[in-house]
């Protein structure tokens, strides 16, 4: 039965109660990531070596930041504010990667990255996996994630959710894991009211997920 929560820390507790030891987590590339849940999870494991975390994903995108206060900053500041808003949650683990500051017990393996954005990050370069998109789902299945997290859209008074972003990766990964005889991972959704609702094969029943989180704003 699908469980529902609004508190992100409670969602991390829920995960920890169901997964012992190291955590292997899959997350969609780019915009399909549940930023708030991933930040809550990273905050919990960052200082706890007893809970190693392996995250399999791609394109961990954060709003760009200008260097200095010159022309670049004067152009970028209003653009970022209008495009992302003033309170868009940055991915804490992505900021740590950019500084080469991931703790030793946290590994983030990505198969796509922003070209040139992480040239100075040893951690990003050493954990990069070169993959064709066609092979991404099978590659994630090989890692046998215990948890897959996904940002979803929901219409009012609707029992169906939209995976919206790169829904094929999530669904194909589940198929690839089943084909390998691996157990179905826990599926966790984070609802974002501002995410576009896409229909067709991107829609699933609420019962598709083991846990659905409706966090408070910002979104």
Short mmCIF file of C-alpha atoms in Angstrom, two decimals, residues 10-176:
data_model
loop_
_atom_site.label_atom_id
_atom_site.label_comp_id
_atom_site.label_asym_id
_atom_site.label_seq_id
_atom_site.Cartn_x
_atom_site.Cartn_y
_atom_site.Cartn_z
CA UNK A 10 10.29 11.59 7.90
CA UNK A 11 10.72 10.34 4.34
CA UNK A 12 14.43 9.72 4.98
CA UNK A 13 13.50 7.88 8.19
CA UNK A 14 11.08 5.79 6.12
CA UNK A 15 13.89 4.86 3.72
CA UNK A 16 16.36 4.05 6.49
CA UNK A 17 13.81 1.79 8.18
CA UNK A 18 13.47 -0.26 4.99
CA UNK A 19 17.03 -0.33 3.66
CA UNK A 20 19.84 -1.53 5.91
CA UNK A 21 23.48 -0.63 5.37
CA UNK A 22 24.70 1.07 2.19
CA UNK A 23 22.11 2.88 0.10
CA UNK A 24 22.02 2.45 -3.68
CA UNK A 25 19.72 5.08 -5.14
CA UNK A 26 18.73 5.77 -8.74
CA UNK A 27 17.45 9.17 -9.87
CA UNK A 28 16.42 10.41 -13.33
CA UNK A 29 18.67 12.66 -15.32
CA UNK A 30 18.23 16.42 -15.32
CA UNK A 31 14.85 17.84 -14.26
CA UNK A 32 13.30 14.60 -13.02
CA UNK A 33 15.27 14.67 -9.77
CA UNK A 34 13.41 15.28 -6.50
CA UNK A 35 15.72 18.05 -5.27
CA UNK A 36 14.24 18.37 -1.78
CA UNK A 37 14.29 14.66 -1.04
CA UNK A 38 17.82 14.23 -2.37
CA UNK A 39 18.98 17.18 -0.26
CA UNK A 40 17.35 15.71 2.85
CA UNK A 41 18.95 12.33 2.16
CA UNK A 42 22.39 13.82 1.49
CA UNK A 43 22.17 15.96 4.63
CA UNK A 44 21.50 12.83 6.69
CA UNK A 45 24.26 10.64 5.25
CA UNK A 46 26.91 13.32 4.72
CA UNK A 47 28.22 13.07 8.27
CA UNK A 48 27.37 9.41 8.87
CA UNK A 49 29.93 6.96 7.42
CA UNK A 50 27.81 4.07 8.67
CA UNK A 51 25.37 4.91 5.88
CA UNK A 52 27.33 4.87 2.60
CA UNK A 53 25.41 6.29 -0.35
CA UNK A 54 25.80 5.47 -4.02
CA UNK A 55 23.70 7.65 -6.32
CA UNK A 56 23.23 6.70 -9.98
CA UNK A 57 22.01 9.57 -12.13
CA UNK A 58 22.99 12.06 -14.82
CA UNK A 59 22.98 15.81 -15.37
CA UNK A 60 22.77 17.09 -11.81
CA UNK A 61 21.76 20.62 -12.74
CA UNK A 62 22.00 23.66 -10.48
CA UNK A 63 21.26 27.29 -11.36
CA UNK A 64 24.43 28.96 -12.69
CA UNK A 65 26.37 31.27 -10.40
CA UNK A 66 28.28 34.31 -11.63
CA UNK A 67 31.90 34.92 -10.73
CA UNK A 68 32.52 38.33 -9.23
CA UNK A 69 30.20 41.31 -9.60
CA UNK A 70 31.00 42.49 -13.12
CA UNK A 71 29.14 42.16 -16.41
CA UNK A 72 28.61 38.42 -15.94
CA UNK A 73 26.86 38.97 -12.61
CA UNK A 74 24.75 41.87 -13.88
CA UNK A 75 23.48 39.74 -16.73
CA UNK A 76 23.12 36.45 -14.88
CA UNK A 77 21.45 37.62 -11.66
CA UNK A 78 18.16 38.77 -13.24
CA UNK A 79 18.18 35.84 -15.67
CA UNK A 80 18.57 33.26 -12.89
CA UNK A 81 15.92 34.97 -10.76
CA UNK A 82 13.38 34.97 -13.59
CA UNK A 83 14.19 31.49 -14.85
CA UNK A 84 14.58 29.60 -11.56
CA UNK A 85 12.98 31.93 -9.01
CA UNK A 86 14.55 33.22 -5.82
CA UNK A 87 14.17 30.04 -3.77
CA UNK A 88 14.93 27.18 -6.19
CA UNK A 89 16.63 24.47 -4.07
CA UNK A 90 20.17 23.75 -5.19
CA UNK A 91 21.37 20.14 -5.14
CA UNK A 92 23.71 19.99 -2.16
CA UNK A 93 25.60 16.97 -3.44
CA UNK A 94 26.20 18.68 -6.80
CA UNK A 95 27.66 21.73 -5.06
CA UNK A 96 29.89 19.37 -3.06
CA UNK A 97 31.08 17.62 -6.22
CA UNK A 98 31.99 20.96 -7.79
CA UNK A 99 34.21 21.66 -4.76
CA UNK A 100 35.61 18.11 -4.63
CA UNK A 101 34.00 17.94 -1.20
CA UNK A 102 31.94 14.74 -1.28
CA UNK A 103 32.75 12.64 1.80
CA UNK A 104 34.51 9.33 1.07
CA UNK A 105 31.40 7.27 1.81
CA UNK A 106 29.27 9.10 -0.78
CA UNK A 107 29.66 8.34 -4.49
CA UNK A 108 27.71 9.95 -7.33
CA UNK A 109 28.00 8.15 -10.66
CA UNK A 110 26.72 10.14 -13.64
CA UNK A 111 26.50 9.21 -17.30
CA UNK A 112 25.91 12.77 -18.55
CA UNK A 113 27.45 16.00 -17.26
CA UNK A 114 27.43 19.63 -18.37
CA UNK A 115 30.26 20.03 -20.86
CA UNK A 116 33.15 21.92 -19.31
CA UNK A 117 31.33 22.69 -16.06
CA UNK A 118 33.29 20.25 -13.91
CA UNK A 119 36.73 20.29 -15.47
CA UNK A 120 38.24 21.15 -12.09
CA UNK A 121 36.45 18.42 -10.14
CA UNK A 122 38.44 15.24 -9.62
CA UNK A 123 35.44 13.54 -8.03
CA UNK A 124 33.17 14.29 -10.98
CA UNK A 125 35.73 13.16 -13.53
CA UNK A 126 36.59 9.90 -11.75
CA UNK A 127 32.93 8.92 -11.24
CA UNK A 128 31.76 9.73 -14.77
CA UNK A 129 30.45 6.82 -16.85
CA UNK A 130 30.35 7.17 -20.63
CA UNK A 131 27.04 5.71 -21.81
CA UNK A 132 24.73 5.94 -24.77
CA UNK A 133 21.21 6.86 -23.63
CA UNK A 134 19.98 3.56 -25.09
CA UNK A 135 22.06 1.64 -22.54
CA UNK A 136 21.35 3.82 -19.50
CA UNK A 137 18.48 1.82 -18.02
CA UNK A 138 20.36 -1.48 -18.25
CA UNK A 139 23.48 0.10 -16.74
CA UNK A 140 21.47 1.35 -13.77
CA UNK A 141 19.84 -2.07 -13.40
CA UNK A 142 23.30 -3.65 -13.20
CA UNK A 143 23.95 -1.51 -10.09
CA UNK A 144 20.85 -3.07 -8.46
CA UNK A 145 19.48 0.09 -6.81
CA UNK A 146 17.35 -0.51 -3.74
CA UNK A 147 15.54 2.81 -4.24
CA UNK A 148 14.48 4.88 -7.25
CA UNK A 149 13.36 8.44 -6.60
CA UNK A 150 11.42 10.62 -9.04
CA UNK A 151 9.88 14.07 -9.17
CA UNK A 152 6.28 13.83 -10.39
CA UNK A 153 3.37 16.03 -11.39
CA UNK A 154 -0.16 15.64 -10.07
CA UNK A 155 -3.48 17.14 -11.11
CA UNK A 156 -6.02 18.14 -8.45
CA UNK A 157 -8.47 15.34 -7.64
CA UNK A 158 -6.56 12.87 -9.81
CA UNK A 159 -5.31 9.48 -8.65
CA UNK A 160 -2.71 9.33 -11.40
CA UNK A 161 0.76 10.83 -11.36
CA UNK A 162 2.90 11.94 -14.27
CA UNK A 163 6.57 10.96 -14.34
CA UNK A 164 6.88 13.93 -16.71
CA UNK A 165 10.69 13.97 -17.15
CA UNK A 166 12.50 11.08 -18.84
CA UNK A 167 9.84 8.62 -17.75
CA UNK A 168 11.29 5.96 -20.06
CA UNK A 169 14.46 5.64 -17.96
CA UNK A 170 12.54 4.83 -14.78
CA UNK A 171 10.19 2.37 -16.44
CA UNK A 172 12.90 0.71 -18.53
CA UNK A 173 15.12 0.35 -15.46
CA UNK A 174 12.35 -1.53 -13.66
CA UNK A 175 11.93 -3.81 -16.67
CA UNK A 176 15.70 -4.39 -16.88
#
